[in-house]
Short mmCIF file of C-alpha atoms in Angstrom, two decimals:
data_model
loop_
_atom_site.label_atom_id
_atom_site.label_comp_id
_atom_site.label_asym_id
_atom_site.label_seq_id
_atom_site.Cartn_x
_atom_site.Cartn_y
_atom_site.Cartn_z
CA MET A 167 -48.88 -54.83 -33.91
CA ILE A 168 -50.02 -58.42 -34.02
CA GLN A 169 -48.45 -60.47 -36.79
CA VAL A 170 -50.07 -63.46 -38.35
CA SER A 171 -48.80 -67.00 -37.92
CA GLY A 172 -47.37 -68.24 -41.16
CA GLU A 173 -46.74 -64.77 -42.54
CA PRO A 174 -43.16 -63.64 -43.14
CA GLY A 175 -41.65 -62.57 -39.87
CA ALA A 176 -44.48 -63.99 -37.78
CA THR A 177 -43.57 -64.44 -34.15
CA GLN A 178 -46.89 -65.17 -32.46
CA GLU A 179 -50.33 -66.53 -33.21
CA PRO A 180 -53.34 -64.39 -32.36
CA THR A 181 -56.54 -66.24 -31.60
CA ALA A 182 -58.75 -63.59 -33.12
CA PRO A 183 -58.47 -60.51 -35.35
CA SER A 184 -57.26 -57.43 -33.55
CA ALA A 185 -59.70 -54.61 -32.98
CA GLU A 186 -56.90 -52.23 -33.93
CA GLY A 187 -56.62 -53.55 -37.45
CA GLY A 188 -54.41 -56.59 -36.86
CA GLY A 189 -55.22 -60.18 -37.73
CA VAL A 190 -55.24 -61.83 -41.08
CA ALA A 191 -57.07 -59.05 -42.93
CA ALA A 192 -54.58 -56.38 -41.95
CA ALA A 193 -51.63 -58.70 -42.52
CA VAL A 194 -52.74 -59.53 -46.04
CA ARG A 195 -53.34 -55.86 -46.81
CA ARG A 196 -49.86 -54.99 -45.55
CA ARG A 197 -48.33 -57.82 -47.49
CA PHE A 198 -49.80 -56.95 -50.86
CA ALA A 199 -49.54 -53.19 -50.43
CA THR A 200 -45.75 -53.48 -50.76
CA VAL A 201 -46.04 -54.62 -54.38
CA ASP A 202 -46.73 -51.40 -56.26
CA THR A 203 -46.91 -51.00 -60.03
CA GLN A 204 -43.51 -49.34 -60.38
CA ALA A 205 -41.78 -52.03 -58.31
CA ASP A 206 -43.51 -54.75 -60.30
CA ARG A 207 -42.33 -53.26 -63.60
CA PHE A 208 -38.78 -53.21 -62.27
CA SER A 209 -39.11 -56.81 -61.09
CA TRP A 210 -40.12 -57.96 -64.57
CA LEU A 211 -37.18 -56.10 -66.11
CA ALA A 212 -34.81 -57.78 -63.65
CA THR A 213 -36.52 -61.11 -64.32
CA ALA A 214 -36.03 -60.66 -68.07
CA VAL A 215 -32.29 -60.11 -67.58
CA VAL A 216 -31.91 -63.31 -65.54
CA VAL A 217 -34.01 -65.33 -68.00
CA ALA A 218 -32.00 -63.95 -70.94
CA ILE A 219 -28.78 -65.16 -69.28
CA ALA A 220 -30.35 -68.59 -68.80
CA ALA A 221 -31.55 -68.73 -72.40
CA ILE A 222 -28.17 -67.77 -73.87
CA LEU A 223 -26.40 -70.43 -71.82
CA ARG A 224 -28.91 -73.08 -72.86
CA PHE A 225 -29.33 -72.34 -76.56
CA VAL A 226 -25.86 -71.32 -77.74
CA GLY A 227 -24.17 -74.36 -79.29
CA LEU A 228 -27.18 -76.57 -78.54
CA SER A 229 -26.49 -78.79 -81.57
CA SER A 230 -23.09 -79.80 -80.20
CA PRO A 231 -21.97 -82.50 -79.74
CA LYS A 232 -23.25 -84.33 -82.77
CA GLY A 233 -25.26 -87.49 -82.45
CA LYS A 234 -27.24 -88.83 -79.52
CA ILE A 235 -25.63 -88.57 -76.09
CA PHE A 236 -26.39 -90.83 -73.13
CA ASP A 237 -30.13 -91.71 -72.98
CA GLU A 238 -31.00 -89.50 -75.93
CA THR A 239 -30.62 -92.71 -77.88
CA TYR A 240 -33.92 -93.84 -76.31
CA TYR A 241 -35.92 -90.68 -75.76
CA ALA A 242 -35.21 -88.93 -79.06
CA LYS A 243 -36.32 -92.06 -80.94
CA ASP A 244 -39.39 -92.59 -78.76
CA ALA A 245 -40.32 -88.93 -79.22
CA TYR A 246 -40.28 -89.25 -82.99
CA GLY A 247 -42.48 -92.33 -82.78
CA LEU A 248 -45.02 -90.38 -80.73
CA ILE A 249 -45.28 -87.46 -83.14
CA SER A 250 -45.38 -89.70 -86.21
CA ARG A 251 -47.56 -92.62 -85.00
CA GLY A 252 -48.98 -91.57 -81.65
CA VAL A 253 -46.97 -94.21 -79.75
CA GLU A 254 -43.32 -95.05 -79.20
CA TRP A 255 -42.20 -97.00 -82.25
CA ASN A 256 -39.10 -98.94 -83.25
CA TYR A 257 -38.66 -97.88 -86.88
CA LYS A 258 -35.63 -100.10 -87.38
CA ASP A 259 -37.61 -103.29 -86.76
CA ASN A 260 -41.01 -101.72 -87.51
CA VAL A 261 -42.55 -102.83 -84.20
CA PRO A 262 -43.90 -101.00 -81.13
CA SER A 263 -41.30 -100.02 -78.56
CA TYR A 264 -41.53 -101.25 -74.99
CA VAL A 265 -41.05 -98.23 -72.72
CA VAL A 266 -41.04 -97.88 -68.95
CA HIS A 267 -41.73 -94.15 -68.57
CA PRO A 268 -44.97 -92.27 -69.34
CA PRO A 269 -45.15 -90.34 -72.60
CA LEU A 270 -45.48 -86.62 -71.79
CA GLY A 271 -41.76 -85.80 -71.62
CA LYS A 272 -41.25 -87.57 -74.95
CA TRP A 273 -44.21 -85.75 -76.48
CA LEU A 274 -42.49 -82.48 -75.55
CA ILE A 275 -39.18 -83.63 -77.04
CA GLY A 276 -41.13 -84.62 -80.13
CA LEU A 277 -42.47 -81.08 -80.55
CA GLY A 278 -38.94 -79.88 -81.20
CA GLU A 279 -38.38 -82.69 -83.69
CA TRP A 280 -41.63 -81.81 -85.46
CA ALA A 281 -40.60 -78.16 -85.67
CA PHE A 282 -36.93 -78.53 -86.65
CA GLY A 283 -36.56 -82.00 -88.13
CA TYR A 284 -35.35 -85.42 -87.07
CA GLN A 285 -32.74 -87.86 -88.32
CA ASP A 286 -31.73 -91.33 -87.21
CA ALA A 287 -29.13 -93.25 -89.16
CA ASP A 288 -29.90 -96.62 -87.54
CA SER A 289 -33.55 -96.50 -88.54
CA LYS A 290 -32.83 -94.68 -91.82
CA VAL A 291 -35.30 -91.96 -90.85
CA SER A 292 -34.68 -88.41 -92.01
CA VAL A 293 -37.47 -85.83 -92.05
CA PRO A 294 -37.35 -82.03 -92.42
CA GLY A 295 -38.83 -79.71 -89.84
CA HIS A 296 -42.26 -78.15 -90.32
CA LEU A 297 -40.96 -74.72 -89.30
CA MET A 298 -37.36 -74.91 -90.46
CA THR A 299 -34.67 -77.50 -90.98
CA THR A 300 -31.69 -77.40 -88.64
CA ALA A 301 -29.13 -79.81 -87.31
CA PRO A 302 -31.20 -82.77 -86.02
CA GLU A 303 -29.62 -82.49 -82.57
CA PHE A 304 -31.15 -79.03 -82.22
CA GLY A 305 -34.58 -80.52 -82.87
CA TRP A 306 -34.53 -83.14 -80.15
CA ARG A 307 -32.80 -80.86 -77.61
CA PHE A 308 -34.90 -77.77 -78.30
CA SER A 309 -37.77 -78.49 -75.91
CA ALA A 310 -35.42 -79.27 -73.03
CA ALA A 311 -33.70 -75.90 -73.53
CA VAL A 312 -37.05 -74.09 -73.59
CA ILE A 313 -38.31 -75.84 -70.46
CA GLY A 314 -34.99 -75.32 -68.68
CA THR A 315 -35.17 -71.59 -69.42
CA LEU A 316 -38.80 -71.39 -68.33
CA SER A 317 -37.97 -73.13 -65.06
CA VAL A 318 -35.53 -70.29 -64.30
CA LEU A 319 -38.35 -67.83 -65.00
CA LEU A 320 -40.63 -69.76 -62.66
CA LEU A 321 -38.08 -69.79 -59.86
CA VAL A 322 -37.51 -66.03 -60.09
CA ARG A 323 -41.23 -65.32 -59.76
CA ILE A 324 -41.84 -67.96 -57.09
CA GLY A 325 -38.86 -66.70 -55.09
CA ARG A 326 -40.03 -63.11 -55.40
CA ARG A 327 -43.55 -64.01 -54.27
CA MET A 328 -42.33 -66.09 -51.34
CA PHE A 329 -39.68 -63.64 -50.12
CA ARG A 330 -41.41 -60.43 -51.26
CA SER A 331 -38.07 -59.36 -52.69
CA THR A 332 -37.05 -58.90 -56.31
CA VAL A 333 -33.40 -59.12 -55.26
CA LEU A 334 -33.85 -62.54 -53.66
CA GLY A 335 -36.12 -63.82 -56.44
CA CYS A 336 -33.56 -62.87 -59.08
CA ALA A 337 -30.76 -64.35 -56.96
CA ALA A 338 -32.64 -67.67 -56.92
CA GLY A 339 -33.12 -67.61 -60.69
CA LEU A 340 -29.52 -66.62 -61.35
CA LEU A 341 -28.14 -69.39 -59.14
CA LEU A 342 -30.31 -71.93 -60.96
CA ALA A 343 -29.23 -70.53 -64.33
CA LEU A 344 -25.58 -70.91 -63.27
CA ASP A 345 -25.98 -74.47 -62.01
CA GLY A 346 -24.12 -76.96 -64.20
CA PHE A 347 -26.50 -79.79 -63.29
CA HIS A 348 -29.51 -77.81 -64.45
CA LEU A 349 -27.64 -76.57 -67.53
CA VAL A 350 -26.68 -80.06 -68.70
CA LEU A 351 -30.23 -81.36 -68.25
CA SER A 352 -31.49 -78.31 -70.19
CA ARG A 353 -29.26 -79.19 -73.15
CA ALA A 354 -30.08 -82.89 -73.51
CA ALA A 355 -33.17 -84.81 -74.64
CA LEU A 356 -33.78 -86.50 -71.30
CA LEU A 357 -36.92 -86.48 -69.17
CA ASP A 358 -35.68 -85.01 -65.91
CA ILE A 359 -35.78 -81.33 -66.85
CA PHE A 360 -39.48 -81.71 -67.69
CA LEU A 361 -40.10 -83.42 -64.36
CA LEU A 362 -38.31 -80.57 -62.57
CA PHE A 363 -40.38 -77.97 -64.41
CA PHE A 364 -43.80 -79.46 -63.67
CA VAL A 365 -43.03 -80.13 -60.00
CA LEU A 366 -41.81 -76.53 -59.59
CA ALA A 367 -44.83 -75.18 -61.47
CA ALA A 368 -47.20 -77.19 -59.25
CA PHE A 369 -45.52 -75.77 -56.15
CA GLY A 370 -45.80 -72.27 -57.58
CA ALA A 371 -49.53 -72.80 -58.22
CA LEU A 372 -49.98 -73.83 -54.58
CA VAL A 373 -48.18 -70.68 -53.39
CA LEU A 374 -50.59 -68.64 -55.53
CA ASP A 375 -53.47 -70.65 -54.09
CA ARG A 376 -52.24 -69.82 -50.57
CA ASP A 377 -52.18 -66.12 -51.34
CA ALA A 378 -55.60 -66.21 -53.01
CA ARG A 379 -57.21 -68.03 -50.08
CA ARG A 380 -55.75 -65.55 -47.59
CA ARG A 381 -57.07 -62.65 -49.66
CA ARG A 382 -60.48 -64.32 -49.59
CA TRP A 383 -60.45 -64.49 -45.80
CA ALA A 384 -59.20 -60.90 -45.58
CA ARG A 385 -62.09 -59.62 -47.72
CA ALA A 386 -64.59 -61.58 -45.64
CA LEU A 387 -63.19 -60.20 -42.38
CA ASP A 388 -63.28 -56.69 -43.79
CA ASP A 389 -66.95 -57.26 -44.64
CA GLY A 390 -67.73 -58.17 -41.04
CA LEU A 391 -67.35 -61.96 -40.98
CA ASP A 392 -67.37 -63.43 -37.47
CA PRO A 393 -65.23 -66.61 -37.70
CA SER A 394 -66.34 -67.75 -34.26
CA GLN A 395 -69.80 -68.53 -35.65
CA PRO A 396 -70.48 -72.23 -36.29
CA GLY A 397 -70.88 -73.71 -39.75
CA ARG A 398 -71.06 -71.67 -42.93
CA ALA A 399 -71.93 -68.53 -40.97
CA GLY A 400 -68.31 -68.33 -39.83
CA ARG A 401 -66.79 -68.93 -43.25
CA PRO A 402 -66.16 -66.66 -46.23
CA PRO A 403 -68.92 -66.73 -48.87
CA THR A 404 -68.70 -69.47 -51.48
CA GLY A 405 -69.34 -69.60 -55.20
CA TRP A 406 -67.57 -70.65 -58.35
CA ARG A 407 -65.51 -67.45 -58.29
CA THR A 408 -64.08 -68.47 -54.92
CA TRP A 409 -63.12 -71.98 -55.99
CA PRO A 410 -59.45 -72.83 -55.41
CA TRP A 411 -58.60 -72.58 -59.11
CA TRP A 412 -54.86 -72.45 -58.50
CA ARG A 413 -55.09 -75.64 -56.44
CA LEU A 414 -56.88 -77.37 -59.30
CA ALA A 415 -54.19 -76.03 -61.65
CA ALA A 416 -51.63 -77.63 -59.35
CA GLY A 417 -53.51 -80.90 -59.83
CA VAL A 418 -53.09 -80.55 -63.59
CA LEU A 419 -49.39 -79.73 -63.23
CA ILE A 420 -48.56 -82.55 -60.83
CA GLY A 421 -50.49 -84.86 -63.18
CA CYS A 422 -48.19 -83.66 -65.96
CA ALA A 423 -45.18 -84.33 -63.72
CA CYS A 424 -46.38 -87.90 -63.09
CA ALA A 425 -46.84 -88.25 -66.84
CA VAL A 426 -43.13 -87.54 -67.26
CA LYS A 427 -41.87 -89.81 -64.48
CA TRP A 428 -43.74 -91.66 -61.75
CA SER A 429 -41.35 -90.34 -59.11
CA ALA A 430 -43.44 -87.13 -59.11
CA LEU A 431 -45.89 -89.09 -56.95
CA TYR A 432 -43.58 -88.57 -53.98
CA PHE A 433 -44.50 -84.87 -53.99
CA VAL A 434 -48.28 -85.45 -53.91
CA PRO A 435 -48.66 -86.13 -50.14
CA ALA A 436 -46.19 -83.35 -49.34
CA PHE A 437 -48.15 -80.83 -51.39
CA ALA A 438 -51.47 -81.98 -49.87
CA LEU A 439 -49.98 -81.54 -46.40
CA LEU A 440 -48.78 -78.04 -47.28
CA VAL A 441 -52.29 -77.05 -48.36
CA LEU A 442 -53.78 -78.31 -45.09
CA LEU A 443 -51.13 -76.61 -42.96
CA TRP A 444 -51.64 -73.32 -44.76
CA GLU A 445 -55.43 -73.57 -44.43
CA VAL A 446 -55.12 -74.35 -40.73
CA GLY A 447 -52.83 -71.35 -40.33
CA VAL A 448 -55.22 -68.88 -41.92
CA ARG A 449 -58.15 -70.19 -39.87
CA ARG A 450 -56.19 -70.03 -36.63
CA SER A 451 -55.12 -66.49 -37.44
CA ALA A 452 -58.69 -65.48 -38.26
CA GLY A 453 -59.99 -66.84 -34.96
CA VAL A 454 -61.76 -70.02 -36.07
CA ARG A 455 -62.47 -72.12 -32.98
CA ARG A 456 -61.47 -75.49 -34.43
CA PRO A 457 -59.05 -74.69 -37.25
CA TRP A 458 -57.84 -78.27 -37.83
CA ARG A 459 -61.29 -79.81 -37.99
CA ASP A 460 -62.70 -77.05 -40.14
CA ALA A 461 -59.71 -77.06 -42.49
CA VAL A 462 -60.05 -80.81 -43.08
CA VAL A 463 -63.83 -80.63 -43.55
CA ASP A 464 -63.67 -77.60 -45.84
CA GLU A 465 -60.62 -78.49 -47.90
CA LEU A 466 -60.59 -82.27 -48.15
CA PRO A 467 -63.20 -82.33 -50.96
CA TRP A 468 -61.10 -79.87 -52.94
CA LEU A 469 -57.98 -81.96 -52.41
CA VAL A 470 -59.88 -85.03 -53.62
CA LEU A 471 -61.06 -83.10 -56.68
CA ALA A 472 -57.48 -81.96 -57.36
CA GLY A 473 -56.48 -85.64 -57.16
CA VAL A 474 -59.16 -86.55 -59.70
CA VAL A 475 -57.90 -83.78 -61.98
CA MET A 476 -54.36 -85.13 -61.55
CA VAL A 477 -55.40 -88.66 -62.57
CA GLY A 478 -57.43 -87.37 -65.51
CA THR A 479 -54.50 -85.29 -66.73
CA TYR A 480 -52.20 -88.30 -66.45
CA LEU A 481 -54.54 -90.53 -68.47
CA ALA A 482 -54.97 -87.84 -71.12
CA THR A 483 -51.24 -87.97 -71.86
CA TRP A 484 -51.70 -91.64 -72.82
CA SER A 485 -54.28 -90.75 -75.46
CA GLY A 486 -51.98 -91.80 -78.31
CA TRP A 487 -51.69 -95.28 -76.80
CA LEU A 488 -55.39 -95.50 -75.91
CA LEU A 489 -56.78 -94.29 -79.25
CA THR A 490 -54.66 -96.45 -81.55
CA ASP A 491 -53.92 -100.15 -81.84
CA ASP A 492 -50.20 -99.64 -82.40
CA GLY A 493 -48.95 -99.34 -78.83
CA TYR A 494 -46.92 -102.03 -77.14
CA TYR A 495 -49.34 -104.52 -75.53
CA ARG A 496 -52.21 -102.31 -76.62
CA LEU A 497 -54.40 -105.14 -77.95
CA ALA A 498 -56.35 -107.49 -75.72
CA SER A 499 -54.58 -110.53 -77.14
CA ALA A 500 -51.50 -109.48 -75.25
CA TYR A 501 -53.26 -110.36 -71.98
CA PRO A 502 -55.17 -113.61 -72.54
CA SER A 503 -55.63 -113.91 -68.79
CA ALA A 504 -57.68 -110.69 -68.69
CA PRO A 505 -61.21 -111.69 -69.87
CA LEU A 506 -62.53 -108.10 -69.86
CA SER A 507 -59.77 -106.65 -71.97
CA ASP A 508 -61.81 -106.96 -75.20
CA ARG A 509 -64.59 -104.69 -73.97
CA PRO A 510 -64.82 -101.08 -75.22
CA VAL A 511 -63.45 -98.38 -72.92
CA ILE A 512 -62.70 -100.70 -70.02
CA GLY A 513 -60.56 -103.01 -72.18
CA PRO A 514 -57.91 -100.42 -73.08
CA LEU A 515 -57.81 -99.25 -69.46
CA ILE A 516 -57.27 -102.82 -68.25
CA ASN A 517 -54.46 -103.28 -70.75
CA LEU A 518 -52.97 -99.96 -69.69
CA TYR A 519 -53.06 -101.13 -66.07
CA GLU A 520 -51.30 -104.36 -67.04
CA TYR A 521 -48.73 -102.37 -68.96
CA HIS A 522 -48.11 -100.19 -65.90
CA ARG A 523 -47.74 -103.26 -63.74
CA ALA A 524 -45.10 -104.66 -66.08
CA ALA A 525 -43.24 -101.32 -66.18
CA TYR A 526 -43.31 -101.09 -62.39
CA GLY A 527 -41.86 -104.58 -62.19
CA PHE A 528 -39.00 -103.45 -64.40
CA HIS A 529 -38.22 -100.48 -62.13
CA ALA A 530 -38.56 -102.52 -58.93
CA GLN A 531 -36.07 -105.12 -60.15
CA LEU A 532 -33.57 -102.70 -61.67
CA ASP A 533 -30.41 -103.54 -59.74
CA ASP A 534 -27.86 -104.06 -62.53
CA ALA A 535 -24.49 -102.46 -61.86
CA HIS A 536 -23.75 -99.32 -63.86
CA LYS A 537 -20.57 -97.33 -64.19
CA TYR A 538 -22.25 -94.07 -63.20
CA GLN A 539 -24.72 -95.26 -60.57
CA SER A 540 -24.68 -93.52 -57.21
CA TRP A 541 -26.49 -93.52 -53.87
CA PRO A 542 -28.76 -90.76 -52.53
CA TRP A 543 -26.29 -89.78 -49.81
CA GLN A 544 -23.74 -89.03 -52.54
CA TRP A 545 -25.92 -86.75 -54.64
CA LEU A 546 -25.64 -83.45 -52.78
CA LEU A 547 -21.93 -84.10 -52.25
CA LEU A 548 -21.40 -84.66 -56.01
CA GLY A 549 -19.98 -88.07 -55.17
CA ARG A 550 -20.60 -89.68 -58.55
CA PRO A 551 -21.75 -87.51 -61.49
CA VAL A 552 -22.88 -88.98 -64.79
CA ALA A 553 -20.88 -88.56 -68.00
CA PHE A 554 -23.27 -87.89 -70.89
CA HIS A 555 -20.54 -87.67 -73.51
CA TYR A 556 -16.76 -88.06 -73.80
CA ALA A 557 -14.36 -87.88 -76.75
CA ASN A 558 -10.60 -87.45 -76.95
CA ASN A 559 -10.41 -86.00 -80.43
CA GLY A 560 -10.76 -82.54 -81.90
CA VAL A 561 -8.48 -79.54 -82.28
CA CYS A 562 -7.53 -77.55 -79.17
CA GLY A 563 -3.92 -76.47 -79.78
CA ALA A 564 -2.48 -79.22 -77.56
CA PRO A 565 -1.11 -82.69 -78.33
CA THR A 566 -4.08 -84.36 -76.63
CA CYS A 567 -7.60 -82.97 -76.38
CA ALA A 568 -10.74 -83.96 -74.54
CA SER A 569 -14.42 -83.14 -74.78
CA GLU A 570 -16.92 -84.12 -72.10
CA ILE A 571 -20.44 -83.36 -70.97
CA LEU A 572 -20.56 -84.16 -67.28
CA LEU A 573 -23.79 -83.97 -65.30
CA LEU A 574 -22.17 -82.12 -62.42
CA GLY A 575 -23.67 -79.46 -60.22
CA THR A 576 -21.68 -76.25 -59.87
CA PRO A 577 -19.54 -77.40 -56.91
CA LEU A 578 -19.64 -74.25 -54.78
CA LEU A 579 -23.42 -74.08 -55.10
CA TRP A 580 -24.07 -77.77 -54.44
CA TRP A 581 -21.71 -77.96 -51.49
CA SER A 582 -23.75 -75.12 -49.98
CA PHE A 583 -26.98 -77.12 -50.01
CA LEU A 584 -26.45 -79.19 -46.86
CA PRO A 585 -25.29 -76.24 -44.70
CA ALA A 586 -28.23 -74.23 -46.06
CA LEU A 587 -30.70 -76.97 -45.09
CA VAL A 588 -29.28 -77.10 -41.57
CA ALA A 589 -29.53 -73.31 -41.30
CA LEU A 590 -33.06 -73.46 -42.70
CA VAL A 591 -34.16 -75.81 -39.92
CA TRP A 592 -32.75 -73.44 -37.31
CA LEU A 593 -34.13 -70.28 -38.87
CA GLY A 594 -37.49 -71.85 -39.66
CA VAL A 595 -38.02 -72.98 -36.08
CA ALA A 596 -36.75 -69.72 -34.59
CA ARG A 597 -38.88 -67.55 -36.88
CA ARG A 598 -41.81 -69.95 -37.29
CA ASP A 599 -41.69 -69.15 -40.99
CA TRP A 600 -43.96 -71.02 -43.39
CA ARG A 601 -41.45 -70.63 -46.21
CA ALA A 602 -38.76 -72.61 -44.42
CA GLY A 603 -41.22 -75.41 -43.71
CA ALA A 604 -42.46 -75.51 -47.31
CA ILE A 605 -38.92 -75.72 -48.71
CA LEU A 606 -37.82 -78.39 -46.24
CA LEU A 607 -40.92 -80.54 -46.75
CA THR A 608 -40.56 -80.43 -50.54
CA VAL A 609 -36.86 -81.32 -50.41
CA ALA A 610 -37.66 -84.21 -48.08
CA ALA A 611 -40.38 -85.47 -50.45
CA GLY A 612 -37.97 -85.48 -53.37
CA LEU A 613 -34.98 -87.07 -51.63
CA LEU A 614 -36.00 -89.31 -48.73
CA PRO A 615 -37.89 -91.98 -50.76
CA TRP A 616 -34.67 -92.78 -52.63
CA PHE A 617 -32.94 -93.61 -49.35
CA TRP A 618 -35.61 -96.26 -48.79
CA PHE A 619 -35.13 -97.73 -52.26
CA ALA A 620 -31.39 -97.76 -51.70
CA LEU A 621 -31.94 -100.45 -49.05
CA ASP A 622 -32.99 -102.81 -51.86
CA GLY A 623 -29.88 -102.03 -53.90
CA ARG A 624 -31.89 -100.27 -56.62
CA THR A 625 -29.76 -98.85 -59.43
CA MET A 626 -29.88 -95.06 -59.12
CA PHE A 627 -28.33 -92.01 -60.70
CA SER A 628 -27.70 -88.47 -59.53
CA PHE A 629 -30.23 -87.02 -61.97
CA TYR A 630 -32.99 -88.53 -59.82
CA ALA A 631 -32.42 -85.50 -57.58
CA ALA A 632 -33.37 -83.07 -60.38
CA PRO A 633 -36.85 -82.06 -59.07
CA VAL A 634 -35.49 -80.83 -55.73
CA VAL A 635 -32.71 -78.63 -57.16
CA PRO A 636 -34.86 -75.44 -57.37
CA PHE A 637 -35.96 -75.94 -53.76
CA LEU A 638 -32.37 -76.44 -52.63
CA VAL A 639 -31.55 -73.14 -54.36
CA LEU A 640 -34.43 -71.53 -52.47
CA ALA A 641 -32.90 -72.85 -49.23
CA VAL A 642 -29.61 -71.13 -50.08
CA VAL A 643 -31.40 -67.89 -50.99
CA TYR A 644 -33.38 -67.99 -47.73
CA VAL A 645 -30.08 -68.02 -45.82
CA LEU A 646 -28.74 -65.18 -47.98
CA GLY A 647 -31.89 -63.22 -47.19
CA ALA A 648 -31.37 -63.79 -43.47
CA LEU A 649 -27.85 -62.37 -43.79
CA ILE A 650 -28.99 -59.09 -45.32
CA ALA A 651 -32.30 -58.60 -43.49
CA PRO A 652 -32.62 -56.34 -40.42
CA ALA A 653 -32.19 -58.04 -37.06
CA GLY A 654 -35.39 -59.92 -36.23
CA GLY A 655 -36.94 -58.77 -39.51
CA ASP A 656 -38.44 -60.66 -42.40
CA VAL A 657 -36.02 -62.54 -44.66
CA GLY A 658 -37.40 -60.59 -47.61
CA ALA A 659 -37.02 -57.17 -45.96
CA VAL A 660 -34.18 -56.00 -48.20
CA ALA A 661 -34.33 -52.37 -47.05
CA PRO A 662 -31.62 -49.80 -47.94
CA LEU A 663 -28.55 -49.76 -45.74
CA VAL A 664 -28.62 -46.65 -43.55
CA PRO A 665 -25.60 -45.70 -41.40
CA GLY A 666 -26.62 -45.43 -37.79
CA ASP A 667 -29.18 -48.23 -38.05
CA PRO A 668 -28.60 -50.77 -35.23
CA SER A 669 -28.24 -53.54 -37.82
CA TYR A 670 -26.12 -51.51 -40.23
CA GLU A 671 -22.76 -53.19 -39.68
CA ARG A 672 -24.20 -56.70 -39.57
CA ARG A 673 -26.28 -56.10 -42.70
CA LEU A 674 -23.34 -54.51 -44.50
CA VAL A 675 -21.17 -57.54 -43.81
CA GLY A 676 -24.05 -59.86 -44.73
CA SER A 677 -24.71 -58.03 -47.99
CA ILE A 678 -21.03 -58.20 -48.97
CA ALA A 679 -20.94 -61.90 -48.07
CA ALA A 680 -24.13 -62.65 -50.05
CA GLY A 681 -22.91 -60.73 -53.09
CA ALA A 682 -19.48 -62.35 -52.92
CA TYR A 683 -21.11 -65.78 -52.69
CA VAL A 684 -23.19 -65.28 -55.84
CA LEU A 685 -20.10 -63.91 -57.64
CA LEU A 686 -18.00 -66.91 -56.59
CA VAL A 687 -20.72 -69.30 -57.79
CA GLY A 688 -20.56 -67.53 -61.16
CA ILE A 689 -16.77 -67.87 -61.29
CA CYS A 690 -16.99 -71.54 -60.33
CA PHE A 691 -19.60 -72.09 -63.04
CA ALA A 692 -17.39 -70.39 -65.64
CA TYR A 693 -14.44 -72.62 -64.67
CA PHE A 694 -16.45 -75.81 -65.16
CA TYR A 695 -18.44 -74.54 -68.14
CA PRO A 696 -16.31 -76.40 -70.75
CA ILE A 697 -17.27 -79.78 -69.25
CA PHE A 698 -20.92 -78.78 -69.00
CA VAL A 699 -21.25 -78.20 -72.76
CA GLY A 700 -18.67 -80.54 -74.26
CA ARG A 701 -16.14 -77.92 -75.38
CA VAL A 702 -12.91 -79.33 -76.81
CA ILE A 703 -10.08 -78.40 -74.41
CA PRO A 704 -6.53 -79.63 -73.74
CA TYR A 705 -6.50 -82.92 -71.86
CA SER A 706 -4.54 -81.30 -69.02
CA ASP A 707 -7.29 -78.67 -68.61
CA TRP A 708 -9.94 -81.39 -68.56
CA LEU A 709 -7.99 -83.40 -65.98
CA SER A 710 -7.61 -80.36 -63.72
CA ARG A 711 -11.41 -80.24 -63.44
CA MET A 712 -11.70 -83.86 -62.33
CA TRP A 713 -11.77 -83.31 -58.57
CA LEU A 714 -12.42 -85.69 -55.67
CA ASP A 715 -9.53 -88.05 -56.44
CA GLY A 716 -10.87 -89.00 -59.83
CA ARG A 717 -14.44 -89.83 -58.71
CA TRP A 718 -15.69 -87.57 -61.48
CA ILE A 719 -13.90 -89.51 -64.22
#
């Protein structure tokens, strides 16, 4: 049976659909026929269990420690300014705040403050919540916990769709739920968990777009389409129902990611390249004579439209700044050298451009030494984590106690990332698997630009790696899937173990190894859990968790 290039387990590329039912149409039918209603109900039950674990870990004790930790001192205040005045506002001095990150992440933090209340002793601001009044810390950390939990949900479903395996999808979600790095970011009012979520959601939308486009080609081939015909005669029928809606949704989501932090821009060319590669693959499999040319001609307008949607989404998140006169440098008088800045519509946009230019200058020149700064080559090795909170008081039953929140990845999981990436290169080339390429390209987009900026001595922190963490987890799960799959079979082919099968012993050992690995990650997470959530423990217990010759202190 001919298998389709880019499909799971593909080993060769046919130049035309098989007369015996092969080609892209048959491959898509086979692929989706495996997802029956009963299996899908079970997958959602398993998903709910993993998401419940993630939610419990992220919400229990969310109000502790008291007060603002690390950069919450900026983002929690800016968030309250947005929900109360539409712009970031310094209530202590009653002036606009100068900020260097877009507003969407702070808008989301502000939703929790609106719902559950906000308090700031420095600014003498104390307001009750519209839904209920809780500890103020719960209010400004609530949205991060929600988004962190939802990102676990996303990864389960994305992993299941990519690997066609509920077991592997749930393994991906569970590993992310048990990652200390992700947990800490999910329990603090910082921006990076929102950036992670929107980048992952955009990737998931593109995976759905890939599946939808392949179904479209399969239907057309079933209806008698001859892809060797020139022009529109050799293409599936068009119409608004066949528009790449998921691709446009990805434009909205990556626009939201850019509206949290500009570093989301690094993923834009990678995602555009993925779309083109996938479109070339389906055309080559269907028998299109010039798949590259036709893919570029057919899909480039849609990519441009997705880019326009991305920019429009980004600008919409600045509506509070654009529609009021309160924002920092909002008025034309702030830019006397810009003669057009007094004009309606174009004036605010000019001022917004100038504001962006000033903020970019701040980032480009940020080279001040910081106690917790680190370099990109240290991040996956956990070379220098960031302490969000530390105190040496409290009651723990010992003479000296300590409480810390350390932005540290679960060590066993994170020290698996580099070996998994190496294995992914090997397996991806050997199997010619689109999933390996997609994971590797996305990881490269999120990490490699920081190596370039490191040449300029830019001040960096390990949380800059946040958006690639789900994809690194997918790399680990891909390798686990290879361990338990039949010899030469698809990574997602988690079939029952049957004695007498030629791969039985290898798969048995692989299954035990994969299960033991996930269990050990859970044990490692439990050991470090106290320093992920700031639990008060004896100082000796805290010190025993400071590995790497004190680099984590």
